[in-house]
Short mmCIF file of C-alpha atoms in Angstrom, two decimals:
data_model
loop_
_atom_site.label_atom_id
_atom_site.label_comp_id
_atom_site.label_asym_id
_atom_site.label_seq_id
_atom_site.Cartn_x
_atom_site.Cartn_y
_atom_site.Cartn_z
CA UNK A 23 137.18 154.44 152.60
CA UNK A 24 138.13 151.23 155.03
CA UNK A 25 134.20 150.54 156.26
CA UNK A 26 132.47 150.87 152.67
CA UNK A 27 135.29 148.96 150.58
CA UNK A 28 135.50 146.08 153.54
CA UNK A 29 131.25 145.67 153.74
CA UNK A 30 130.55 146.22 150.25
CA UNK A 31 133.20 143.04 149.67
CA UNK A 32 130.31 141.70 152.38
CA UNK A 33 127.90 141.89 150.59
CA UNK A 34 129.02 141.64 146.68
CA UNK A 35 130.11 137.81 148.79
CA UNK A 36 126.57 137.89 150.45
CA UNK A 37 124.96 138.20 147.30
CA UNK A 38 126.96 135.73 145.36
CA UNK A 39 126.31 132.59 147.77
CA UNK A 40 123.09 134.30 148.50
CA UNK A 41 121.33 130.47 147.74
CA UNK A 42 124.27 128.34 149.61
CA UNK A 43 123.67 131.30 153.06
CA UNK A 44 123.09 129.25 155.69
CA UNK A 45 120.11 131.23 158.21
CA UNK A 46 122.64 132.93 160.89
CA UNK A 47 124.18 134.25 158.25
CA UNK A 48 121.50 137.10 157.44
CA UNK A 49 122.41 139.17 160.52
CA UNK A 50 126.32 138.78 159.98
CA UNK A 51 124.60 140.95 156.62
CA UNK A 52 122.63 142.54 158.69
CA UNK A 53 125.54 144.34 160.35
CA UNK A 54 127.32 144.99 156.57
CA UNK A 55 123.65 146.92 155.68
CA UNK A 56 124.00 149.57 159.17
CA UNK A 57 128.10 149.49 159.01
CA UNK A 58 127.69 151.02 155.57
CA UNK A 59 124.59 153.26 155.61
CA UNK A 60 126.50 154.24 158.88
CA UNK A 61 129.60 155.24 156.78
CA UNK A 62 127.59 157.06 154.04
CA UNK A 63 124.56 158.26 156.04
CA UNK A 64 127.06 159.79 158.61
CA UNK A 65 130.63 160.23 157.85
CA UNK A 66 130.58 162.81 154.50
CA UNK A 67 128.47 165.10 156.97
CA UNK A 68 130.72 165.27 159.72
CA UNK A 69 133.90 164.80 157.58
CA UNK A 70 133.22 168.34 156.09
CA UNK A 71 131.89 169.23 158.97
CA UNK A 72 135.46 169.24 160.35
CA UNK A 73 137.26 170.71 157.25
CA UNK A 74 135.06 173.47 157.93
CA UNK A 75 136.00 173.31 161.94
CA UNK A 76 132.13 174.22 162.56
CA UNK A 77 129.36 172.38 162.39
CA UNK A 78 127.35 172.50 159.06
CA UNK A 79 123.48 172.66 158.29
CA UNK A 80 122.03 174.10 161.59
CA UNK A 81 119.59 171.62 163.43
CA UNK A 82 117.67 169.85 160.99
CA UNK A 83 121.02 168.30 159.52
CA UNK A 84 122.70 167.67 163.68
CA UNK A 85 119.01 165.67 163.82
CA UNK A 86 119.58 164.19 161.47
CA UNK A 87 122.69 162.87 161.74
CA UNK A 88 122.70 162.32 165.82
CA UNK A 89 119.23 159.92 164.41
CA UNK A 90 121.60 158.17 162.55
CA UNK A 91 123.60 157.51 164.48
CA UNK A 92 121.35 156.14 167.07
CA UNK A 93 119.52 153.90 164.59
CA UNK A 94 122.52 152.67 162.98
CA UNK A 95 124.38 151.91 166.55
CA UNK A 96 121.25 150.26 168.25
CA UNK A 97 120.75 147.78 165.53
CA UNK A 98 124.25 147.03 164.81
CA UNK A 99 124.33 146.21 169.31
CA UNK A 100 120.47 144.54 169.03
CA UNK A 101 122.58 141.94 165.91
CA UNK A 102 125.46 141.84 167.77
CA UNK A 103 123.16 140.69 170.96
CA UNK A 104 120.71 138.22 168.45
CA UNK A 105 124.24 136.95 166.96
CA UNK A 106 125.18 135.38 170.21
CA UNK A 107 121.85 134.30 171.10
CA UNK A 108 121.64 132.41 167.88
CA UNK A 109 125.05 131.04 168.39
CA UNK A 110 124.15 129.32 171.67
CA UNK A 111 121.27 128.12 170.81
CA UNK A 112 123.45 126.37 167.80
CA UNK A 113 125.66 125.33 170.53
CA UNK A 114 123.33 123.78 173.22
CA UNK A 115 121.01 122.34 170.87
CA UNK A 116 121.43 118.71 168.83
CA UNK A 117 121.01 119.35 165.07
CA UNK A 118 117.99 118.72 164.28
CA UNK A 119 116.59 121.32 167.26
CA UNK A 120 118.80 123.89 165.30
CA UNK A 121 118.25 123.74 161.65
CA UNK A 122 114.44 124.57 163.25
CA UNK A 123 116.31 128.26 162.95
CA UNK A 124 115.10 128.77 159.12
CA UNK A 125 115.79 131.84 157.35
CA UNK A 126 112.20 132.99 157.75
CA UNK A 127 112.81 132.96 161.49
CA UNK A 128 116.35 135.49 160.73
CA UNK A 129 113.98 137.73 158.70
CA UNK A 130 111.26 138.32 161.09
CA UNK A 131 114.53 138.95 163.71
CA UNK A 132 115.70 141.36 161.70
CA UNK A 133 112.83 143.45 161.38
CA UNK A 134 112.11 143.25 164.51
CA UNK A 135 115.52 144.44 164.95
CA UNK A 136 115.36 147.28 162.99
CA UNK A 137 111.89 148.50 164.29
CA UNK A 138 113.09 147.78 167.61
CA UNK A 139 116.21 150.50 166.50
CA UNK A 140 113.59 152.79 164.65
CA UNK A 141 112.11 153.19 167.91
CA UNK A 142 115.08 154.60 170.38
CA UNK A 143 115.96 156.42 166.71
CA UNK A 144 112.18 158.16 167.01
CA UNK A 145 111.67 158.41 170.99
CA UNK A 146 113.34 161.54 171.03
CA UNK A 147 111.95 163.55 168.37
CA UNK A 148 108.18 163.09 169.78
CA UNK A 149 109.65 164.51 173.74
CA UNK A 150 111.32 162.03 175.35
CA UNK A 151 114.86 162.45 175.37
CA UNK A 152 116.58 165.26 172.93
CA UNK A 153 118.72 165.49 170.22
CA UNK A 154 122.20 168.09 170.06
CA UNK A 155 125.72 168.69 169.11
CA UNK A 156 129.04 167.12 170.62
CA UNK A 157 130.60 169.19 173.28
CA UNK A 158 133.66 169.49 170.59
CA UNK A 159 131.61 170.64 167.63
CA UNK A 160 131.66 168.91 164.59
CA UNK A 161 129.24 166.40 165.69
CA UNK A 162 125.54 165.54 167.09
CA UNK A 163 124.05 162.79 169.00
CA UNK A 164 121.74 162.11 172.17
CA UNK A 165 122.55 165.47 173.80
CA UNK A 166 123.89 164.01 177.10
CA UNK A 167 124.54 167.59 178.80
CA UNK A 168 120.72 168.33 178.33
CA UNK A 169 119.85 165.69 180.81
CA UNK A 170 121.07 167.12 184.04
CA UNK A 171 117.99 168.97 185.94
CA UNK A 172 115.31 166.98 182.93
CA UNK A 173 113.40 164.18 185.05
CA UNK A 174 112.48 163.73 181.50
CA UNK A 175 115.27 163.41 179.12
CA UNK A 176 116.99 160.72 182.19
CA UNK A 177 114.54 158.61 182.53
CA UNK A 178 115.05 157.84 178.85
CA UNK A 179 118.91 158.05 178.93
CA UNK A 180 118.44 155.49 181.86
CA UNK A 181 116.44 153.51 180.14
CA UNK A 182 118.27 153.90 177.17
CA UNK A 183 120.92 152.31 178.90
CA UNK A 184 119.26 149.63 180.45
CA UNK A 185 117.63 148.23 177.19
CA UNK A 186 119.83 149.26 173.96
CA UNK A 187 123.56 149.02 176.72
CA UNK A 188 123.99 146.76 179.33
CA UNK A 189 120.58 143.66 178.79
CA UNK A 190 122.26 143.27 175.18
CA UNK A 191 125.83 143.86 176.39
CA UNK A 192 125.09 141.21 178.81
CA UNK A 193 122.98 139.09 177.22
CA UNK A 194 126.02 139.00 174.48
CA UNK A 195 128.53 138.13 178.02
CA UNK A 196 126.67 135.66 178.58
CA UNK A 197 125.62 133.29 176.32
CA UNK A 198 129.18 133.13 174.97
CA UNK A 199 130.62 132.48 178.18
CA UNK A 200 127.93 129.49 177.54
CA UNK A 201 129.34 128.93 174.12
CA UNK A 202 133.00 128.95 176.27
CA UNK A 203 132.00 125.87 178.22
CA UNK A 204 130.05 123.64 175.77
CA UNK A 205 133.31 123.89 173.45
CA UNK A 206 135.48 122.88 176.44
CA UNK A 207 133.45 120.54 177.85
CA UNK A 208 132.99 118.75 173.78
CA UNK A 209 137.31 119.43 173.76
CA UNK A 210 137.96 117.42 177.14
CA UNK A 211 135.45 114.44 175.79
CA UNK A 212 137.46 114.36 172.76
CA UNK A 213 140.87 114.84 174.46
CA UNK A 214 141.54 110.66 174.18
CA UNK A 215 141.39 110.48 170.68
CA UNK A 216 143.44 110.68 168.36
CA UNK A 217 142.38 113.58 165.89
CA UNK A 218 139.76 116.22 166.81
CA UNK A 219 135.98 116.34 164.04
CA UNK A 220 136.08 119.04 161.98
CA UNK A 221 132.74 120.19 163.08
CA UNK A 222 134.30 120.74 166.74
CA UNK A 223 137.11 122.54 165.19
CA UNK A 224 134.70 124.34 162.63
CA UNK A 225 132.38 125.45 165.94
CA UNK A 226 135.48 126.84 167.53
CA UNK A 227 136.21 129.05 164.53
CA UNK A 228 132.79 130.28 164.34
CA UNK A 229 132.44 131.57 168.39
CA UNK A 230 135.78 132.98 168.04
CA UNK A 231 134.68 135.04 165.37
CA UNK A 232 131.74 135.93 166.84
CA UNK A 233 133.68 136.87 169.68
CA UNK A 234 135.96 139.29 168.58
CA UNK A 235 133.42 140.89 166.09
CA UNK A 236 131.51 141.23 169.49
CA UNK A 237 134.62 142.34 171.82
CA UNK A 238 135.82 145.02 169.18
CA UNK A 239 132.03 146.45 168.67
CA UNK A 240 132.15 146.69 172.77
CA UNK A 241 135.86 148.14 173.22
CA UNK A 242 135.36 150.44 170.30
CA UNK A 243 131.74 151.68 171.81
CA UNK A 244 132.42 152.11 175.81
CA UNK A 245 135.19 154.50 175.67
CA UNK A 246 132.14 157.31 174.08
CA UNK A 247 129.93 155.36 176.52
CA UNK A 248 131.88 156.07 179.59
CA UNK A 249 132.73 159.97 178.13
CA UNK A 250 129.32 160.48 177.57
CA UNK A 251 127.67 159.74 181.27
CA UNK A 252 130.40 161.84 182.47
CA UNK A 253 128.75 164.39 180.74
CA UNK A 254 125.12 163.45 182.22
CA UNK A 255 125.97 164.52 185.86
CA UNK A 256 129.11 166.84 185.40
CA UNK A 257 129.12 170.02 182.97
CA UNK A 258 130.80 169.24 179.66
CA UNK A 259 132.68 171.65 180.45
CA UNK A 260 135.32 169.85 182.41
CA UNK A 261 136.29 167.72 179.95
CA UNK A 262 138.62 169.08 177.36
CA UNK A 263 137.51 169.05 173.71
CA UNK A 264 140.13 166.77 173.07
CA UNK A 265 138.65 164.02 175.01
CA UNK A 266 135.24 163.75 173.81
CA UNK A 267 136.91 163.83 170.38
CA UNK A 268 138.47 160.25 170.43
CA UNK A 269 136.30 158.15 172.04
CA UNK A 270 133.68 159.64 169.33
CA UNK A 271 136.59 158.91 166.18
CA UNK A 272 137.03 155.52 167.97
CA UNK A 273 133.58 154.19 167.85
CA UNK A 274 132.49 155.65 164.61
CA UNK A 275 136.17 153.06 163.56
CA UNK A 276 133.44 150.21 164.89
CA UNK A 277 132.55 150.35 161.31
CA UNK A 278 135.91 148.93 160.03
CA UNK A 279 136.77 145.90 161.97
CA UNK A 280 134.32 143.11 160.50
CA UNK A 281 135.28 142.28 157.06
CA UNK A 282 139.01 141.56 158.05
CA UNK A 283 138.02 139.62 160.98
CA UNK A 284 136.00 137.53 158.53
CA UNK A 285 139.16 136.95 156.06
CA UNK A 286 141.01 136.71 159.11
CA UNK A 287 138.48 133.39 159.50
CA UNK A 288 136.63 132.66 156.87
CA UNK A 289 138.35 131.02 154.27
CA UNK A 290 135.33 130.92 152.30
CA UNK A 291 135.28 135.13 152.41
CA UNK A 292 139.32 134.51 151.78
CA UNK A 293 138.28 132.83 148.29
CA UNK A 294 134.93 134.77 147.56
CA UNK A 295 137.95 138.21 147.58
CA UNK A 296 140.01 136.35 145.97
CA UNK A 297 137.03 135.76 142.70
CA UNK A 298 136.58 138.97 143.17
CA UNK A 299 139.83 140.51 142.97
CA UNK A 300 140.28 138.22 139.47
CA UNK A 301 136.95 139.15 138.02
CA UNK A 302 137.84 142.48 138.38
CA UNK A 303 141.43 142.79 136.94
CA UNK A 304 140.25 139.82 134.00
CA UNK A 305 137.71 143.07 133.05
CA UNK A 306 141.12 145.59 132.91
CA UNK A 307 143.04 143.35 131.34
CA UNK A 308 140.43 142.55 128.90
CA UNK A 309 139.71 146.23 128.06
CA UNK A 310 142.94 146.95 128.08
CA UNK A 311 143.42 144.50 124.99
CA UNK A 312 140.11 145.87 122.99
CA UNK A 313 141.58 149.38 122.90
CA UNK A 314 145.08 148.37 122.89
CA UNK A 315 145.13 148.44 118.77
CA UNK A 316 144.29 152.18 118.94
CA UNK A 317 146.36 153.41 122.08
CA UNK A 318 149.55 152.30 122.53
CA UNK A 319 149.49 154.50 125.52
CA UNK A 320 146.99 151.76 126.63
CA UNK A 321 148.95 148.72 125.39
CA UNK A 322 151.76 149.86 127.88
CA UNK A 323 149.91 150.81 130.95
CA UNK A 324 147.97 147.49 130.08
CA UNK A 325 151.34 145.57 129.81
#
């Protein structure tokens, strides 16, 4: 519920401000699309399976669920990596060079992100890697436990780990360390000034917001990655079901954090949310007033 409501608010704000959106903000929209896509396509099936105490739908739904999770997971990770690179380029370039990152360039980048994610999601379907149920039985993902004696499966896991996890994570860390150093040097240069320029304040706030988004995502998925890699080299029976369930739930919670971070750090997002709330409240009062003459109960409710 938090994921759908929060990211729907992000998308509604983006649509309302579509003509004013800057090119890097399109990546934020893409991240919201990936989060809400994961919530809509996966969570209802997982919730129904939890109430059923067993997976629903058989092998076909299991493969579908695992494919959606892998697709949106890789898309989110790659989008965060692209956000970090663009923030780094914008921070370390002159204003004229930073303006070269156009909306068309970001749209092409977003298309590449989705194609890259779709490629990795399809690979287990064509024989490189496997999809299967989680050890606790009410969710599906990459079948980590099948890779014990399979060189094919192990090569997939190793490649996926390097290209979809380690390389993007190292890129994110390196970019934000570079940005932090650049911002630190800029603050040192103006420390004798009475006022810190608004541009420097905005740069610091944007960087902190992007860092928190990346830290939230990586922190949410790290316990799940640790439990999954344990399953590669050890029997899945060596872990209690609750030990594999909690990291999975914690990883899925990553889709709900970002709107709260935007709300805290973005005045524009807060203002747009308040306008949406006011608009909904005004429509509710308007409808209540129209029908109050016919229905006294509605007039009392509106009051």
